C-alpha cells in the first residue's frame, strides 16, 4: 500500500473517533406546571408549606486565577534563589507550584470576594418532616405558599 493511502485512512479513522468525543449541547429544563399540579394531587411525598423565607449569602468557591498566577510568579522567583544547577531548577518549579496553590487559597479566602445573595426556605412537608431549600431566585414565594420540592428547587402549587 502506498503511504498516502495509509495516511488518509489513518486521518479518516482519527476523525471518526474524534467525532464521538463531541459533547452534546446542554438541555434546558422545562417545568410543566400542569404536570406537577396533577402529580401533587395523588402523589406528593415532597410537598409542603413554606414556613420561613430568609436571605442568605452563599460563598462561591471560584477564583479569578489572579492569585494563583501572582503566587506562582513570586514562588518561582523565591525558589530560583535556592541552590545551583538542577537543584535550582527543581527549587524554582517547586516554588512556583507551592506559590500558585498558596495564591489561589489566599484569593479564595479573601473577605470581599465570592459572596452571592440567595434565598433559603424552610418547608414543613406534608408527612411532618422539615426541609431547607436554598436557591438563587425567590420567584415571589412567600410563607404559606404550597410548594413541591423538585431537583432541590421549589415549585409553587396552586
PDB file of C-alpha atoms in Angstrom:
ATOM      1  CA  UNK A   1       0.000   0.000   0.000  1.00  0.00           C
ATOM      2  CA  UNK A   2       1.103   3.490  -0.594  1.00  0.00           C
ATOM      3  CA  UNK A   3       1.968   5.733   2.302  1.00  0.00           C
ATOM      4  CA  UNK A   4      -0.539   8.292   1.054  1.00  0.00           C
ATOM      5  CA  UNK A   5      -3.390   5.779   1.322  1.00  0.00           C
ATOM      6  CA  UNK A   6      -2.314   4.737   4.818  1.00  0.00           C
ATOM      7  CA  UNK A   7      -2.060   8.380   5.854  1.00  0.00           C
ATOM      8  CA  UNK A   8      -5.568   9.159   4.523  1.00  0.00           C
ATOM      9  CA  UNK A   9      -7.056   6.059   6.172  1.00  0.00           C
ATOM     10  CA  UNK A  10      -5.434   6.944   9.480  1.00  0.00           C
ATOM     11  CA  UNK A  11      -6.730  10.504   9.202  1.00  0.00           C
ATOM     12  CA  UNK A  12     -10.257   9.269   8.478  1.00  0.00           C
ATOM     13  CA  UNK A  13     -10.242   6.836  11.414  1.00  0.00           C
ATOM     14  CA  UNK A  14      -8.905   9.552  13.741  1.00  0.00           C
ATOM     15  CA  UNK A  15     -11.575  11.984  12.558  1.00  0.00           C
ATOM     16  CA  UNK A  16     -14.355   9.459  13.120  1.00  0.00           C
ATOM     17  CA  UNK A  17     -13.005   8.662  16.585  1.00  0.00           C
ATOM     18  CA  UNK A  18     -12.892  12.361  17.495  1.00  0.00           C
ATOM     19  CA  UNK A  19     -16.490  12.902  16.359  1.00  0.00           C
ATOM     20  CA  UNK A  20     -17.549  10.592  19.181  1.00  0.00           C
ATOM     21  CA  UNK A  21     -15.859  12.931  21.674  1.00  0.00           C
ATOM     22  CA  UNK A  22     -18.055  15.905  20.834  1.00  0.00           C
ATOM     23  CA  UNK A  23     -20.207  16.928  23.795  1.00  0.00           C
ATOM     24  CA  UNK A  24     -23.927  17.175  23.308  1.00  0.00           C
ATOM     25  CA  UNK A  25     -25.437  20.614  23.877  1.00  0.00           C
ATOM     26  CA  UNK A  26     -26.962  21.128  27.330  1.00  0.00           C
ATOM     27  CA  UNK A  27     -30.688  20.588  27.592  1.00  0.00           C
ATOM     28  CA  UNK A  28     -32.815  23.308  29.052  1.00  0.00           C
ATOM     29  CA  UNK A  29     -35.071  22.290  31.881  1.00  0.00           C
ATOM     30  CA  UNK A  30     -38.732  22.773  31.244  1.00  0.00           C
ATOM     31  CA  UNK A  31     -41.098  22.551  34.160  1.00  0.00           C
ATOM     32  CA  UNK A  32     -44.674  21.859  33.154  1.00  0.00           C
ATOM     33  CA  UNK A  33     -46.725  23.383  35.967  1.00  0.00           C
ATOM     34  CA  UNK A  34     -49.859  21.473  34.972  1.00  0.00           C
ATOM     35  CA  UNK A  35     -47.973  18.180  35.278  1.00  0.00           C
ATOM     36  CA  UNK A  36     -46.829  18.976  38.810  1.00  0.00           C
ATOM     37  CA  UNK A  37     -50.306  20.139  39.794  1.00  0.00           C
ATOM     38  CA  UNK A  38     -51.775  16.794  38.679  1.00  0.00           C
ATOM     39  CA  UNK A  39     -48.972  14.807  40.304  1.00  0.00           C
ATOM     40  CA  UNK A  40     -49.346  16.640  43.614  1.00  0.00           C
ATOM     41  CA  UNK A  41     -52.996  15.650  43.740  1.00  0.00           C
ATOM     42  CA  UNK A  42     -52.222  11.952  44.184  1.00  0.00           C
ATOM     43  CA  UNK A  43     -48.504  11.528  44.952  1.00  0.00           C
ATOM     44  CA  UNK A  44     -46.676  14.218  46.811  1.00  0.00           C
ATOM     45  CA  UNK A  45     -44.109  12.979  49.281  1.00  0.00           C
ATOM     46  CA  UNK A  46     -42.094  16.157  48.694  1.00  0.00           C
ATOM     47  CA  UNK A  47     -44.928  18.673  49.059  1.00  0.00           C
ATOM     48  CA  UNK A  48     -45.432  21.081  51.894  1.00  0.00           C
ATOM     49  CA  UNK A  49     -45.987  24.647  53.025  1.00  0.00           C
ATOM     50  CA  UNK A  50     -43.337  27.358  53.281  1.00  0.00           C
ATOM     51  CA  UNK A  51     -42.944  28.439  56.904  1.00  0.00           C
ATOM     52  CA  UNK A  52     -39.964  30.813  56.668  1.00  0.00           C
ATOM     53  CA  UNK A  53     -38.146  32.707  53.936  1.00  0.00           C
ATOM     54  CA  UNK A  54     -34.764  34.289  54.508  1.00  0.00           C
ATOM     55  CA  UNK A  55     -31.970  35.895  52.579  1.00  0.00           C
ATOM     56  CA  UNK A  56     -28.579  34.203  52.912  1.00  0.00           C
ATOM     57  CA  UNK A  57     -25.153  34.753  51.401  1.00  0.00           C
ATOM     58  CA  UNK A  58     -23.533  31.797  49.686  1.00  0.00           C
ATOM     59  CA  UNK A  59     -19.801  31.737  49.131  1.00  0.00           C
ATOM     60  CA  UNK A  60     -18.948  30.767  45.601  1.00  0.00           C
ATOM     61  CA  UNK A  61     -15.888  28.571  45.638  1.00  0.00           C
ATOM     62  CA  UNK A  62     -14.385  30.032  42.495  1.00  0.00           C
ATOM     63  CA  UNK A  63     -11.492  32.367  41.865  1.00  0.00           C
ATOM     64  CA  UNK A  64     -10.404  34.566  39.025  1.00  0.00           C
ATOM     65  CA  UNK A  65      -6.961  32.962  38.833  1.00  0.00           C
ATOM     66  CA  UNK A  66      -5.010  36.142  39.566  1.00  0.00           C
ATOM     67  CA  UNK A  67      -3.923  34.911  42.986  1.00  0.00           C
ATOM     68  CA  UNK A  68      -2.599  31.663  41.555  1.00  0.00           C
ATOM     69  CA  UNK A  69      -0.631  33.445  38.820  1.00  0.00           C
ATOM     70  CA  UNK A  70       0.837  36.020  41.183  1.00  0.00           C
ATOM     71  CA  UNK A  71       1.650  33.331  43.752  1.00  0.00           C
ATOM     72  CA  UNK A  72       3.353  31.183  41.102  1.00  0.00           C
ATOM     73  CA  UNK A  73       5.478  34.108  39.946  1.00  0.00           C
ATOM     74  CA  UNK A  74       6.532  35.038  43.474  1.00  0.00           C
ATOM     75  CA  UNK A  75       7.138  31.401  44.415  1.00  0.00           C
ATOM     76  CA  UNK A  76       9.221  30.833  41.281  1.00  0.00           C
ATOM     77  CA  UNK A  77      11.352  33.910  41.918  1.00  0.00           C
ATOM     78  CA  UNK A  78      11.931  32.918  45.544  1.00  0.00           C
ATOM     79  CA  UNK A  79      12.660  29.302  44.559  1.00  0.00           C
ATOM     80  CA  UNK A  80      15.219  30.401  41.988  1.00  0.00           C
ATOM     81  CA  UNK A  81      17.370  31.928  44.735  1.00  0.00           C
ATOM     82  CA  UNK A  82      17.987  28.491  46.261  1.00  0.00           C
ATOM     83  CA  UNK A  83      20.712  26.052  45.133  1.00  0.00           C
ATOM     84  CA  UNK A  84      22.719  25.683  41.919  1.00  0.00           C
ATOM     85  CA  UNK A  85      22.210  23.849  38.628  1.00  0.00           C
ATOM     86  CA  UNK A  86      19.483  21.177  38.625  1.00  0.00           C
ATOM     87  CA  UNK A  87      18.713  21.883  42.285  1.00  0.00           C
ATOM     88  CA  UNK A  88      17.928  25.487  41.424  1.00  0.00           C
ATOM     89  CA  UNK A  89      15.622  24.362  38.609  1.00  0.00           C
ATOM     90  CA  UNK A  90      13.809  21.958  40.936  1.00  0.00           C
ATOM     91  CA  UNK A  91      13.513  24.652  43.614  1.00  0.00           C
ATOM     92  CA  UNK A  92      12.131  27.118  41.049  1.00  0.00           C
ATOM     93  CA  UNK A  93       9.469  24.642  39.899  1.00  0.00           C
ATOM     94  CA  UNK A  94       8.565  23.662  43.463  1.00  0.00           C
ATOM     95  CA  UNK A  95       8.353  27.329  44.480  1.00  0.00           C
ATOM     96  CA  UNK A  96       6.112  28.154  41.539  1.00  0.00           C
ATOM     97  CA  UNK A  97       3.759  25.244  42.273  1.00  0.00           C
ATOM     98  CA  UNK A  98       3.596  25.995  46.002  1.00  0.00           C
ATOM     99  CA  UNK A  99       3.163  29.710  45.324  1.00  0.00           C
ATOM    100  CA  UNK A 100       0.318  29.003  42.891  1.00  0.00           C
ATOM    101  CA  UNK A 101      -1.538  26.906  45.453  1.00  0.00           C
ATOM    102  CA  UNK A 102      -0.969  29.478  48.183  1.00  0.00           C
ATOM    103  CA  UNK A 103      -2.023  32.400  45.973  1.00  0.00           C
ATOM    104  CA  UNK A 104      -5.207  30.597  44.935  1.00  0.00           C
ATOM    105  CA  UNK A 105      -6.084  29.822  48.569  1.00  0.00           C
ATOM    106  CA  UNK A 106      -5.465  33.422  49.623  1.00  0.00           C
ATOM    107  CA  UNK A 107      -7.670  34.719  46.817  1.00  0.00           C
ATOM    108  CA  UNK A 108     -10.458  32.272  47.684  1.00  0.00           C
ATOM    109  CA  UNK A 109     -10.407  33.194  51.371  1.00  0.00           C
ATOM    110  CA  UNK A 110     -10.296  36.963  50.913  1.00  0.00           C
ATOM    111  CA  UNK A 111     -13.210  38.632  52.691  1.00  0.00           C
ATOM    112  CA  UNK A 112     -14.527  40.696  49.810  1.00  0.00           C
ATOM    113  CA  UNK A 113     -14.758  38.003  47.122  1.00  0.00           C
ATOM    114  CA  UNK A 114     -17.364  35.403  46.311  1.00  0.00           C
ATOM    115  CA  UNK A 115     -20.416  36.097  48.468  1.00  0.00           C
ATOM    116  CA  UNK A 116     -23.616  35.888  46.453  1.00  0.00           C
ATOM    117  CA  UNK A 117     -27.149  36.543  47.652  1.00  0.00           C
ATOM    118  CA  UNK A 118     -29.532  33.575  47.688  1.00  0.00           C
ATOM    119  CA  UNK A 119     -32.861  32.640  49.300  1.00  0.00           C
ATOM    120  CA  UNK A 120     -33.359  29.976  51.937  1.00  0.00           C
ATOM    121  CA  UNK A 121     -36.782  28.428  52.508  1.00  0.00           C
ATOM    122  CA  UNK A 122     -37.932  26.355  55.493  1.00  0.00           C
ATOM    123  CA  UNK A 123     -40.667  23.998  54.305  1.00  0.00           C
ATOM    124  CA  UNK A 124     -42.917  21.858  56.522  1.00  0.00           C
ATOM    125  CA  UNK A 125     -43.607  18.746  54.460  1.00  0.00           C
ATOM    126  CA  UNK A 126     -46.989  17.003  54.500  1.00  0.00           C
ATOM    127  CA  UNK A 127     -45.570  13.991  56.353  1.00  0.00           C
ATOM    128  CA  UNK A 128     -44.316  16.182  59.220  1.00  0.00           C
ATOM    129  CA  UNK A 129     -40.654  16.424  58.214  1.00  0.00           C
ATOM    130  CA  UNK A 130     -38.843  19.718  57.678  1.00  0.00           C
ATOM    131  CA  UNK A 131     -36.830  20.611  54.578  1.00  0.00           C
ATOM    132  CA  UNK A 132     -34.478  23.504  53.916  1.00  0.00           C
ATOM    133  CA  UNK A 133     -34.060  24.600  50.298  1.00  0.00           C
ATOM    134  CA  UNK A 134     -31.567  27.238  49.175  1.00  0.00           C
ATOM    135  CA  UNK A 135     -31.900  28.662  45.677  1.00  0.00           C
ATOM    136  CA  UNK A 136     -30.670  31.734  43.838  1.00  0.00           C
ATOM    137  CA  UNK A 137     -34.059  33.222  42.968  1.00  0.00           C
ATOM    138  CA  UNK A 138     -37.153  33.848  45.061  1.00  0.00           C
ATOM    139  CA  UNK A 139     -39.841  33.529  42.351  1.00  0.00           C
ATOM    140  CA  UNK A 140     -42.164  35.549  44.613  1.00  0.00           C
ATOM    141  CA  UNK A 141     -42.527  32.645  47.064  1.00  0.00           C
ATOM    142  CA  UNK A 142     -43.882  33.598  50.492  1.00  0.00           C
ATOM    143  CA  UNK A 143     -44.678  31.919  53.807  1.00  0.00           C
ATOM    144  CA  UNK A 144     -47.933  29.990  53.465  1.00  0.00           C
ATOM    145  CA  UNK A 145     -47.398  29.052  49.801  1.00  0.00           C
ATOM    146  CA  UNK A 146     -47.907  25.372  48.989  1.00  0.00           C
ATOM    147  CA  UNK A 147     -44.859  24.023  47.157  1.00  0.00           C
ATOM    148  CA  UNK A 148     -43.244  20.880  45.777  1.00  0.00           C
ATOM    149  CA  UNK A 149     -39.506  20.260  46.050  1.00  0.00           C
ATOM    150  CA  UNK A 150     -38.140  19.204  42.675  1.00  0.00           C
ATOM    151  CA  UNK A 151     -34.385  18.974  41.904  1.00  0.00           C
ATOM    152  CA  UNK A 152     -33.643  20.986  45.070  1.00  0.00           C
ATOM    153  CA  UNK A 153     -35.872  23.830  43.856  1.00  0.00           C
ATOM    154  CA  UNK A 154     -39.322  24.916  44.932  1.00  0.00           C
ATOM    155  CA  UNK A 155     -42.251  24.822  42.540  1.00  0.00           C
ATOM    156  CA  UNK A 156     -45.415  26.613  43.648  1.00  0.00           C
ATOM    157  CA  UNK A 157     -48.572  24.510  43.655  1.00  0.00           C
ATOM    158  CA  UNK A 158     -51.909  26.241  43.265  1.00  0.00           C
TER     159      UNK A 158
END
